[in-house]
């Protein structure tokens, strides 16, 4: 009986967390309240800064910061506390944390021109705006909850304790480059689409979103120990095909 009540309670908790995304119109399952995104991202970012070679000053960091702010300004969430950092590692990767914390790895900067880099930055900004990180974490939490007999959702920990733990594990994942790994295919295509609109609005030629993926394919590396943008972002034809289909719309924003 109690078990049944817990299940019913959990069901209501879960359904209460389905919300329509105002940008995409898609219904998302998110148990992290939007008000927690900023604190979560900030705490996770502090964790990253403890463990990864983060660069926040100098020409390399400035390039990413100026571009990031320029694109974030025209996004659907300009008011977020956006932060753009470079991680000084020879890795082709990038990720976004909840609340607008974005990292680009050095090898991306070495290999991409500004317009291609704008496609990556726009894509990551879109992940943050669309709350894909929070959505992914919610899915993982719900799976854990199912495995642990719903302990996570009905546990004795306070919400703040849970958030704090979540932030530390998210930060640890981020510093290892794993953050963008679990994004679903749907999220990837959404981030491509919305990211191309943002880059175009900011004055970058959206056709470079396509050359980016072609370029990434040419840079494809053998399997290292670290995940790369390539392993988390398969550069398949579907991706390019979708961008091509919507290009007239992106170009309207660009020529606006
Ligand atoms: Zn992505």
PDB file of C-alpha atoms and ligand atoms in Angstrom:
ATOM      1  CA  UNK A   1       0.000   0.000   0.000  1.00  0.00           C
ATOM      2  CA  UNK A   2       2.738   2.437   1.014  1.00  0.00           C
ATOM      3  CA  UNK A   3       4.702   1.415  -2.027  1.00  0.00           C
ATOM      4  CA  UNK A   4       1.710   2.179  -4.176  1.00  0.00           C
ATOM      5  CA  UNK A   5       1.277   5.576  -2.563  1.00  0.00           C
ATOM      6  CA  UNK A   6       4.927   6.380  -3.169  1.00  0.00           C
ATOM      7  CA  UNK A   7       4.544   5.419  -6.807  1.00  0.00           C
ATOM      8  CA  UNK A   8       1.467   7.561  -7.175  1.00  0.00           C
ATOM      9  CA  UNK A   9       3.199  10.493  -5.467  1.00  0.00           C
ATOM     10  CA  UNK A  10       6.227  10.044  -7.697  1.00  0.00           C
ATOM     11  CA  UNK A  11       4.024   9.905 -10.736  1.00  0.00           C
ATOM     12  CA  UNK A  12       2.519  13.263  -9.861  1.00  0.00           C
ATOM     13  CA  UNK A  13       5.972  14.676  -9.165  1.00  0.00           C
ATOM     14  CA  UNK A  14       7.112  13.501 -12.577  1.00  0.00           C
ATOM     15  CA  UNK A  15       4.106  14.722 -14.520  1.00  0.00           C
ATOM     16  CA  UNK A  16       4.331  18.056 -12.745  1.00  0.00           C
ATOM     17  CA  UNK A  17       7.765  18.398 -14.297  1.00  0.00           C
ATOM     18  CA  UNK A  18       6.666  18.210 -17.913  1.00  0.00           C
ATOM     19  CA  UNK A  19       6.898  21.679 -19.355  1.00  0.00           C
ATOM     20  CA  UNK A  20       6.642  23.017 -22.853  1.00  0.00           C
ATOM     21  CA  UNK A  21       9.801  24.706 -24.052  1.00  0.00           C
ATOM     22  CA  UNK A  22       8.885  28.215 -25.192  1.00  0.00           C
ATOM     23  CA  UNK A  23      11.496  28.219 -27.981  1.00  0.00           C
ATOM     24  CA  UNK A  24      10.950  24.787 -29.525  1.00  0.00           C
ATOM     25  CA  UNK A  25       7.401  24.017 -28.337  1.00  0.00           C
ATOM     26  CA  UNK A  26       8.590  20.533 -27.338  1.00  0.00           C
ATOM     27  CA  UNK A  27       7.442  19.112 -24.019  1.00  0.00           C
ATOM     28  CA  UNK A  28      10.450  18.459 -21.757  1.00  0.00           C
ATOM     29  CA  UNK A  29      10.709  16.357 -18.604  1.00  0.00           C
ATOM     30  CA  UNK A  30      12.784  18.469 -16.182  1.00  0.00           C
ATOM     31  CA  UNK A  31      12.845  18.006 -12.398  1.00  0.00           C
ATOM     32  CA  UNK A  32      15.331  20.841 -11.851  1.00  0.00           C
ATOM     33  CA  UNK A  33      13.447  24.123 -11.426  1.00  0.00           C
ATOM     34  CA  UNK A  34      14.621  26.894 -13.796  1.00  0.00           C
ATOM     35  CA  UNK A  35      15.530  28.970 -10.740  1.00  0.00           C
ATOM     36  CA  UNK A  36      18.211  26.360  -9.874  1.00  0.00           C
ATOM     37  CA  UNK A  37      19.970  26.418 -13.264  1.00  0.00           C
ATOM     38  CA  UNK A  38      22.200  29.388 -12.477  1.00  0.00           C
ATOM     39  CA  UNK A  39      23.388  28.089  -9.090  1.00  0.00           C
ATOM     40  CA  UNK A  40      23.926  24.615 -10.486  1.00  0.00           C
ATOM     41  CA  UNK A  41      25.953  25.843 -13.470  1.00  0.00           C
ATOM     42  CA  UNK A  42      28.014  28.205 -11.344  1.00  0.00           C
ATOM     43  CA  UNK A  43      28.882  25.541  -8.798  1.00  0.00           C
ATOM     44  CA  UNK A  44      29.734  23.015 -11.501  1.00  0.00           C
ATOM     45  CA  UNK A  45      31.914  25.601 -13.262  1.00  0.00           C
ATOM     46  CA  UNK A  46      33.841  26.206 -10.034  1.00  0.00           C
ATOM     47  CA  UNK A  47      34.451  22.467  -9.897  1.00  0.00           C
ATOM     48  CA  UNK A  48      35.787  22.540 -13.484  1.00  0.00           C
ATOM     49  CA  UNK A  49      38.135  25.418 -12.668  1.00  0.00           C
ATOM     50  CA  UNK A  50      39.668  23.363  -9.857  1.00  0.00           C
ATOM     51  CA  UNK A  51      40.566  20.472 -12.105  1.00  0.00           C
ATOM     52  CA  UNK A  52      40.891  21.602 -15.749  1.00  0.00           C
ATOM     53  CA  UNK A  53      43.439  24.021 -17.310  1.00  0.00           C
ATOM     54  CA  UNK A  54      40.960  26.863 -17.702  1.00  0.00           C
ATOM     55  CA  UNK A  55      42.035  30.061 -19.466  1.00  0.00           C
ATOM     56  CA  UNK A  56      39.985  33.200 -18.795  1.00  0.00           C
ATOM     57  CA  UNK A  57      42.408  35.943 -19.930  1.00  0.00           C
ATOM     58  CA  UNK A  58      44.540  36.664 -23.003  1.00  0.00           C
ATOM     59  CA  UNK A  59      43.790  36.688 -26.729  1.00  0.00           C
ATOM     60  CA  UNK A  60      42.476  33.115 -26.918  1.00  0.00           C
ATOM     61  CA  UNK A  61      39.950  33.666 -24.109  1.00  0.00           C
ATOM     62  CA  UNK A  62      38.966  37.080 -25.483  1.00  0.00           C
ATOM     63  CA  UNK A  63      38.150  35.595 -28.878  1.00  0.00           C
ATOM     64  CA  UNK A  64      35.667  33.189 -27.297  1.00  0.00           C
ATOM     65  CA  UNK A  65      34.274  35.669 -24.762  1.00  0.00           C
ATOM     66  CA  UNK A  66      33.550  38.403 -27.316  1.00  0.00           C
ATOM     67  CA  UNK A  67      31.981  35.985 -29.761  1.00  0.00           C
ATOM     68  CA  UNK A  68      29.991  34.278 -26.998  1.00  0.00           C
ATOM     69  CA  UNK A  69      28.554  37.507 -25.601  1.00  0.00           C
ATOM     70  CA  UNK A  70      27.721  38.736 -29.105  1.00  0.00           C
ATOM     71  CA  UNK A  71      25.705  35.583 -29.862  1.00  0.00           C
ATOM     72  CA  UNK A  72      24.185  35.257 -26.355  1.00  0.00           C
ATOM     73  CA  UNK A  73      22.851  38.831 -26.642  1.00  0.00           C
ATOM     74  CA  UNK A  74      20.635  37.863 -29.592  1.00  0.00           C
ATOM     75  CA  UNK A  75      19.574  34.511 -28.071  1.00  0.00           C
ATOM     76  CA  UNK A  76      16.242  33.886 -26.334  1.00  0.00           C
ATOM     77  CA  UNK A  77      17.932  34.178 -22.909  1.00  0.00           C
ATOM     78  CA  UNK A  78      20.238  37.217 -23.058  1.00  0.00           C
ATOM     79  CA  UNK A  79      19.688  37.808 -19.338  1.00  0.00           C
ATOM     80  CA  UNK A  80      21.491  34.634 -18.212  1.00  0.00           C
ATOM     81  CA  UNK A  81      24.829  35.107 -16.485  1.00  0.00           C
ATOM     82  CA  UNK A  82      26.767  33.944 -19.544  1.00  0.00           C
ATOM     83  CA  UNK A  83      30.370  32.867 -19.127  1.00  0.00           C
ATOM     84  CA  UNK A  84      32.713  31.596 -21.841  1.00  0.00           C
ATOM     85  CA  UNK A  85      35.990  29.886 -21.031  1.00  0.00           C
ATOM     86  CA  UNK A  86      38.761  28.147 -22.937  1.00  0.00           C
ATOM     87  CA  UNK A  87      40.159  24.844 -21.733  1.00  0.00           C
ATOM     88  CA  UNK A  88      43.783  24.653 -22.777  1.00  0.00           C
ATOM     89  CA  UNK A  89      43.903  21.062 -23.952  1.00  0.00           C
ATOM     90  CA  UNK A  90      44.572  19.682 -27.440  1.00  0.00           C
ATOM     91  CA  UNK A  91      41.066  18.312 -27.694  1.00  0.00           C
ATOM     92  CA  UNK A  92      38.285  18.984 -30.202  1.00  0.00           C
ATOM     93  CA  UNK A  93      35.435  19.519 -27.801  1.00  0.00           C
ATOM     94  CA  UNK A  94      32.962  22.032 -26.389  1.00  0.00           C
ATOM     95  CA  UNK A  95      30.147  21.896 -23.849  1.00  0.00           C
ATOM     96  CA  UNK A  96      27.514  23.982 -22.071  1.00  0.00           C
ATOM     97  CA  UNK A  97      26.353  23.803 -18.445  1.00  0.00           C
ATOM     98  CA  UNK A  98      22.932  24.904 -17.179  1.00  0.00           C
ATOM     99  CA  UNK A  99      22.560  28.646 -16.664  1.00  0.00           C
ATOM    100  CA  UNK A 100      24.851  29.687 -19.554  1.00  0.00           C
ATOM    101  CA  UNK A 101      28.358  28.412 -18.739  1.00  0.00           C
ATOM    102  CA  UNK A 102      30.169  27.426 -21.953  1.00  0.00           C
ATOM    103  CA  UNK A 103      33.613  25.916 -22.553  1.00  0.00           C
ATOM    104  CA  UNK A 104      35.567  25.564 -25.796  1.00  0.00           C
ATOM    105  CA  UNK A 105      38.725  23.452 -25.963  1.00  0.00           C
ATOM    106  CA  UNK A 106      41.920  24.890 -27.478  1.00  0.00           C
ATOM    107  CA  UNK A 107      42.118  22.570 -30.454  1.00  0.00           C
ATOM    108  CA  UNK A 108      38.789  23.930 -31.671  1.00  0.00           C
ATOM    109  CA  UNK A 109      40.275  27.432 -31.683  1.00  0.00           C
ATOM    110  CA  UNK A 110      43.396  26.247 -33.513  1.00  0.00           C
ATOM    111  CA  UNK A 111      41.431  24.582 -36.303  1.00  0.00           C
ATOM    112  CA  UNK A 112      38.342  26.701 -36.922  1.00  0.00           C
ATOM    113  CA  UNK A 113      37.956  30.148 -38.464  1.00  0.00           C
ATOM    114  CA  UNK A 114      35.712  32.666 -36.718  1.00  0.00           C
ATOM    115  CA  UNK A 115      32.593  31.826 -38.709  1.00  0.00           C
ATOM    116  CA  UNK A 116      32.947  28.092 -38.018  1.00  0.00           C
ATOM    117  CA  UNK A 117      33.700  28.769 -34.367  1.00  0.00           C
ATOM    118  CA  UNK A 118      30.528  30.894 -34.227  1.00  0.00           C
ATOM    119  CA  UNK A 119      28.586  27.811 -35.330  1.00  0.00           C
ATOM    120  CA  UNK A 120      30.023  25.833 -32.388  1.00  0.00           C
ATOM    121  CA  UNK A 121      29.399  28.665 -29.921  1.00  0.00           C
ATOM    122  CA  UNK A 122      25.846  29.179 -31.249  1.00  0.00           C
ATOM    123  CA  UNK A 123      25.189  25.438 -30.905  1.00  0.00           C
ATOM    124  CA  UNK A 124      26.385  25.399 -27.265  1.00  0.00           C
ATOM    125  CA  UNK A 125      24.426  28.566 -26.421  1.00  0.00           C
ATOM    126  CA  UNK A 126      21.336  26.853 -27.844  1.00  0.00           C
ATOM    127  CA  UNK A 127      21.931  23.805 -25.581  1.00  0.00           C
ATOM    128  CA  UNK A 128      21.978  26.147 -22.547  1.00  0.00           C
ATOM    129  CA  UNK A 129      18.932  28.185 -23.666  1.00  0.00           C
ATOM    130  CA  UNK A 130      16.918  25.021 -24.369  1.00  0.00           C
ATOM    131  CA  UNK A 131      17.906  23.576 -20.949  1.00  0.00           C
ATOM    132  CA  UNK A 132      19.225  20.367 -22.476  1.00  0.00           C
ATOM    133  CA  UNK A 133      21.666  19.814 -19.597  1.00  0.00           C
ATOM    134  CA  UNK A 134      18.889  20.041 -17.016  1.00  0.00           C
ATOM    135  CA  UNK A 135      16.742  17.758 -19.148  1.00  0.00           C
ATOM    136  CA  UNK A 136      19.502  15.170 -19.486  1.00  0.00           C
ATOM    137  CA  UNK A 137      20.261  15.263 -15.760  1.00  0.00           C
ATOM    138  CA  UNK A 138      16.560  14.868 -14.983  1.00  0.00           C
ATOM    139  CA  UNK A 139      16.378  11.771 -17.144  1.00  0.00           C
ATOM    140  CA  UNK A 140      19.429  10.310 -15.428  1.00  0.00           C
ATOM    141  CA  UNK A 141      17.959  11.119 -12.005  1.00  0.00           C
ATOM    142  CA  UNK A 142      14.653   9.529 -12.899  1.00  0.00           C
ATOM    143  CA  UNK A 143      16.431   6.381 -14.082  1.00  0.00           C
ATOM    144  CA  UNK A 144      18.400   6.273 -10.829  1.00  0.00           C
ATOM    145  CA  UNK A 145      15.199   6.819  -8.904  1.00  0.00           C
ATOM    146  CA  UNK A 146      13.592   3.897 -10.657  1.00  0.00           C
ATOM    147  CA  UNK A 147      16.583   1.704  -9.853  1.00  0.00           C
ATOM    148  CA  UNK A 148      16.885   2.844  -6.251  1.00  0.00           C
ATOM    149  CA  UNK A 149      13.191   2.502  -5.498  1.00  0.00           C
ATOM    150  CA  UNK A 150      12.569   6.214  -5.981  1.00  0.00           C
ATOM    151  CA  UNK A 151      15.031   7.052  -3.214  1.00  0.00           C
ATOM    152  CA  UNK A 152      16.294  10.087  -5.066  1.00  0.00           C
ATOM    153  CA  UNK A 153      12.907  11.686  -5.448  1.00  0.00           C
ATOM    154  CA  UNK A 154      11.482  10.887  -2.030  1.00  0.00           C
ATOM    155  CA  UNK A 155      14.768  10.802  -0.107  1.00  0.00           C
ATOM    156  CA  UNK A 156      15.428  12.565   3.154  1.00  0.00           C
ATOM    157  CA  UNK A 157      17.957  14.980   1.690  1.00  0.00           C
ATOM    158  CA  UNK A 158      16.915  18.581   1.365  1.00  0.00           C
ATOM    159  CA  UNK A 159      16.629  20.046  -2.097  1.00  0.00           C
ATOM    160  CA  UNK A 160      19.734  22.152  -1.492  1.00  0.00           C
ATOM    161  CA  UNK A 161      21.791  19.100  -0.547  1.00  0.00           C
ATOM    162  CA  UNK A 162      20.647  17.314  -3.671  1.00  0.00           C
ATOM    163  CA  UNK A 163      21.455  20.304  -5.878  1.00  0.00           C
ATOM    164  CA  UNK A 164      24.880  20.687  -4.333  1.00  0.00           C
ATOM    165  CA  UNK A 165      25.716  17.025  -4.963  1.00  0.00           C
ATOM    166  CA  UNK A 166      24.408  17.310  -8.477  1.00  0.00           C
ATOM    167  CA  UNK A 167      26.605  20.344  -9.130  1.00  0.00           C
ATOM    168  CA  UNK A 168      29.755  18.589  -7.911  1.00  0.00           C
ATOM    169  CA  UNK A 169      29.175  15.523 -10.061  1.00  0.00           C
ATOM    170  CA  UNK A 170      28.252  17.683 -13.041  1.00  0.00           C
ATOM    171  CA  UNK A 171      31.450  19.698 -12.584  1.00  0.00           C
ATOM    172  CA  UNK A 172      33.508  16.517 -12.404  1.00  0.00           C
ATOM    173  CA  UNK A 173      31.917  15.275 -15.615  1.00  0.00           C
ATOM    174  CA  UNK A 174      32.457  18.625 -17.303  1.00  0.00           C
ATOM    175  CA  UNK A 175      36.152  18.793 -16.464  1.00  0.00           C
ATOM    176  CA  UNK A 176      36.597  15.370 -18.036  1.00  0.00           C
ATOM    177  CA  UNK A 177      34.813  16.553 -21.156  1.00  0.00           C
ATOM    178  CA  UNK A 178      31.847  14.251 -20.728  1.00  0.00           C
ATOM    179  CA  UNK A 179      29.158  16.888 -20.428  1.00  0.00           C
ATOM    180  CA  UNK A 180      27.831  16.860 -23.948  1.00  0.00           C
ATOM    181  CA  UNK A 181      28.132  13.084 -24.257  1.00  0.00           C
ATOM    182  CA  UNK A 182      24.594  12.138 -23.291  1.00  0.00           C
ATOM    183  CA  UNK A 183      22.694  14.638 -25.400  1.00  0.00           C
ATOM    184  CA  UNK A 184      20.096  12.833 -27.387  1.00  0.00           C
ATOM    185  CA  UNK A 185      19.834  13.001 -31.101  1.00  0.00           C
ATOM    186  CA  UNK A 186      16.741  15.194 -30.831  1.00  0.00           C
ATOM    187  CA  UNK A 187      18.590  17.661 -28.640  1.00  0.00           C
ATOM    188  CA  UNK A 188      21.491  17.762 -31.067  1.00  0.00           C
ATOM    189  CA  UNK A 189      19.283  18.627 -34.014  1.00  0.00           C
ATOM    190  CA  UNK A 190      17.470  21.247 -31.919  1.00  0.00           C
ATOM    191  CA  UNK A 191      20.780  22.830 -30.913  1.00  0.00           C
ATOM    192  CA  UNK A 192      21.929  22.863 -34.555  1.00  0.00           C
ATOM    193  CA  UNK A 193      18.727  24.569 -35.657  1.00  0.00           C
ATOM    194  CA  UNK A 194      18.408  27.137 -32.893  1.00  0.00           C
ATOM    195  CA  UNK A 195      22.195  27.714 -32.879  1.00  0.00           C
ATOM    196  CA  UNK A 196      22.184  28.506 -36.612  1.00  0.00           C
ATOM    197  CA  UNK A 197      19.448  31.101 -36.042  1.00  0.00           C
ATOM    198  CA  UNK A 198      21.455  32.700 -33.233  1.00  0.00           C
ATOM    199  CA  UNK A 199      24.716  32.836 -35.196  1.00  0.00           C
ATOM    200  CA  UNK A 200      22.887  34.368 -38.174  1.00  0.00           C
ATOM    201  CA  UNK A 201      21.171  36.972 -35.976  1.00  0.00           C
ATOM    202  CA  UNK A 202      24.580  37.879 -34.537  1.00  0.00           C
ATOM    203  CA  UNK A 203      25.910  38.531 -38.051  1.00  0.00           C
ATOM    204  CA  UNK A 204      27.826  35.299 -38.778  1.00  0.00           C
ATOM    205  CA  UNK A 205      27.145  33.606 -42.093  1.00  0.00           C
ATOM    206  CA  UNK A 206      24.998  30.544 -41.184  1.00  0.00           C
ATOM    207  CA  UNK A 207      26.316  28.584 -44.186  1.00  0.00           C
ATOM    208  CA  UNK A 208      29.364  28.003 -42.007  1.00  0.00           C
ATOM    209  CA  UNK A 209      27.307  25.721 -39.774  1.00  0.00           C
ATOM    210  CA  UNK A 210      27.543  23.285 -42.685  1.00  0.00           C
ATOM    211  CA  UNK A 211      31.242  23.848 -43.389  1.00  0.00           C
ATOM    212  CA  UNK A 212      31.852  23.313 -39.671  1.00  0.00           C
ATOM    213  CA  UNK A 213      30.541  19.748 -39.802  1.00  0.00           C
ATOM    214  CA  UNK A 214      32.455  19.070 -43.002  1.00  0.00           C
ATOM    215  CA  UNK A 215      35.592  20.408 -41.379  1.00  0.00           C
ATOM    216  CA  UNK A 216      34.986  18.323 -38.241  1.00  0.00           C
ATOM    217  CA  UNK A 217      34.684  15.231 -40.398  1.00  0.00           C
ATOM    218  CA  UNK A 218      38.062  15.992 -41.981  1.00  0.00           C
ATOM    219  CA  UNK A 219      39.633  16.388 -38.528  1.00  0.00           C
ATOM    220  CA  UNK A 220      38.238  13.119 -37.281  1.00  0.00           C
ATOM    221  CA  UNK A 221      40.710  11.535 -34.938  1.00  0.00           C
ATOM    222  CA  UNK A 222      41.411   8.053 -33.753  1.00  0.00           C
ATOM    223  CA  UNK A 223      39.931   7.073 -30.420  1.00  0.00           C
ATOM    224  CA  UNK A 224      41.732   8.761 -27.533  1.00  0.00           C
ATOM    225  CA  UNK A 225      40.853   8.409 -23.881  1.00  0.00           C
ATOM    226  CA  UNK A 226      38.980  11.732 -23.817  1.00  0.00           C
ATOM    227  CA  UNK A 227      35.659  12.162 -25.509  1.00  0.00           C
ATOM    228  CA  UNK A 228      35.735  14.715 -28.309  1.00  0.00           C
ATOM    229  CA  UNK A 229      33.174  16.915 -29.959  1.00  0.00           C
ATOM    230  CA  UNK A 230      33.240  14.296 -32.634  1.00  0.00           C
ATOM    231  CA  UNK A 231      32.218  11.415 -30.392  1.00  0.00           C
ATOM    232  CA  UNK A 232      29.471  13.476 -28.777  1.00  0.00           C
ATOM    233  CA  UNK A 233      28.402  15.127 -32.024  1.00  0.00           C
ATOM    234  CA  UNK A 234      28.370  12.654 -34.876  1.00  0.00           C
ATOM    235  CA  UNK A 235      28.755  14.576 -38.112  1.00  0.00           C
ATOM    236  CA  UNK A 236      26.352  12.585 -40.163  1.00  0.00           C
ATOM    237  CA  UNK A 237      24.490  13.507 -43.310  1.00  0.00           C
ATOM    238  CA  UNK A 238      21.200  13.987 -41.476  1.00  0.00           C
ATOM    239  CA  UNK A 239      22.662  16.879 -39.572  1.00  0.00           C
ATOM    240  CA  UNK A 240      23.940  18.622 -42.693  1.00  0.00           C
ATOM    241  CA  UNK A 241      20.744  17.801 -44.588  1.00  0.00           C
ATOM    242  CA  UNK A 242      18.579  19.479 -41.927  1.00  0.00           C
ATOM    243  CA  UNK A 243      20.764  22.586 -41.909  1.00  0.00           C
ATOM    244  CA  UNK A 244      20.600  22.738 -45.693  1.00  0.00           C
ATOM    245  CA  UNK A 245      16.786  22.421 -45.663  1.00  0.00           C
ATOM    246  CA  UNK A 246      16.422  25.348 -43.280  1.00  0.00           C
ATOM    247  CA  UNK A 247      19.198  27.502 -44.740  1.00  0.00           C
ATOM    248  CA  UNK A 248      16.861  29.962 -46.528  1.00  0.00           C
ATOM    249  CA  UNK A 249      15.327  30.808 -43.149  1.00  0.00           C
ATOM    250  CA  UNK A 250      18.751  31.234 -41.495  1.00  0.00           C
ATOM    251  CA  UNK A 251      19.882  33.473 -44.345  1.00  0.00           C
ATOM    252  CA  UNK A 252      16.867  35.717 -43.789  1.00  0.00           C
ATOM    253  CA  UNK A 253      18.039  36.313 -40.236  1.00  0.00           C
ATOM    254  CA  UNK A 254      21.578  36.897 -41.517  1.00  0.00           C
ATOM    255  CA  UNK A 255      20.571  39.410 -44.173  1.00  0.00           C
ATOM    256  CA  UNK A 256      17.802  40.704 -41.837  1.00  0.00           C
TER     257      UNK A 256
HETATM  258 ZN1  LIG B   1      25.573  19.476 -28.995  1.00  0.00          ZN
END
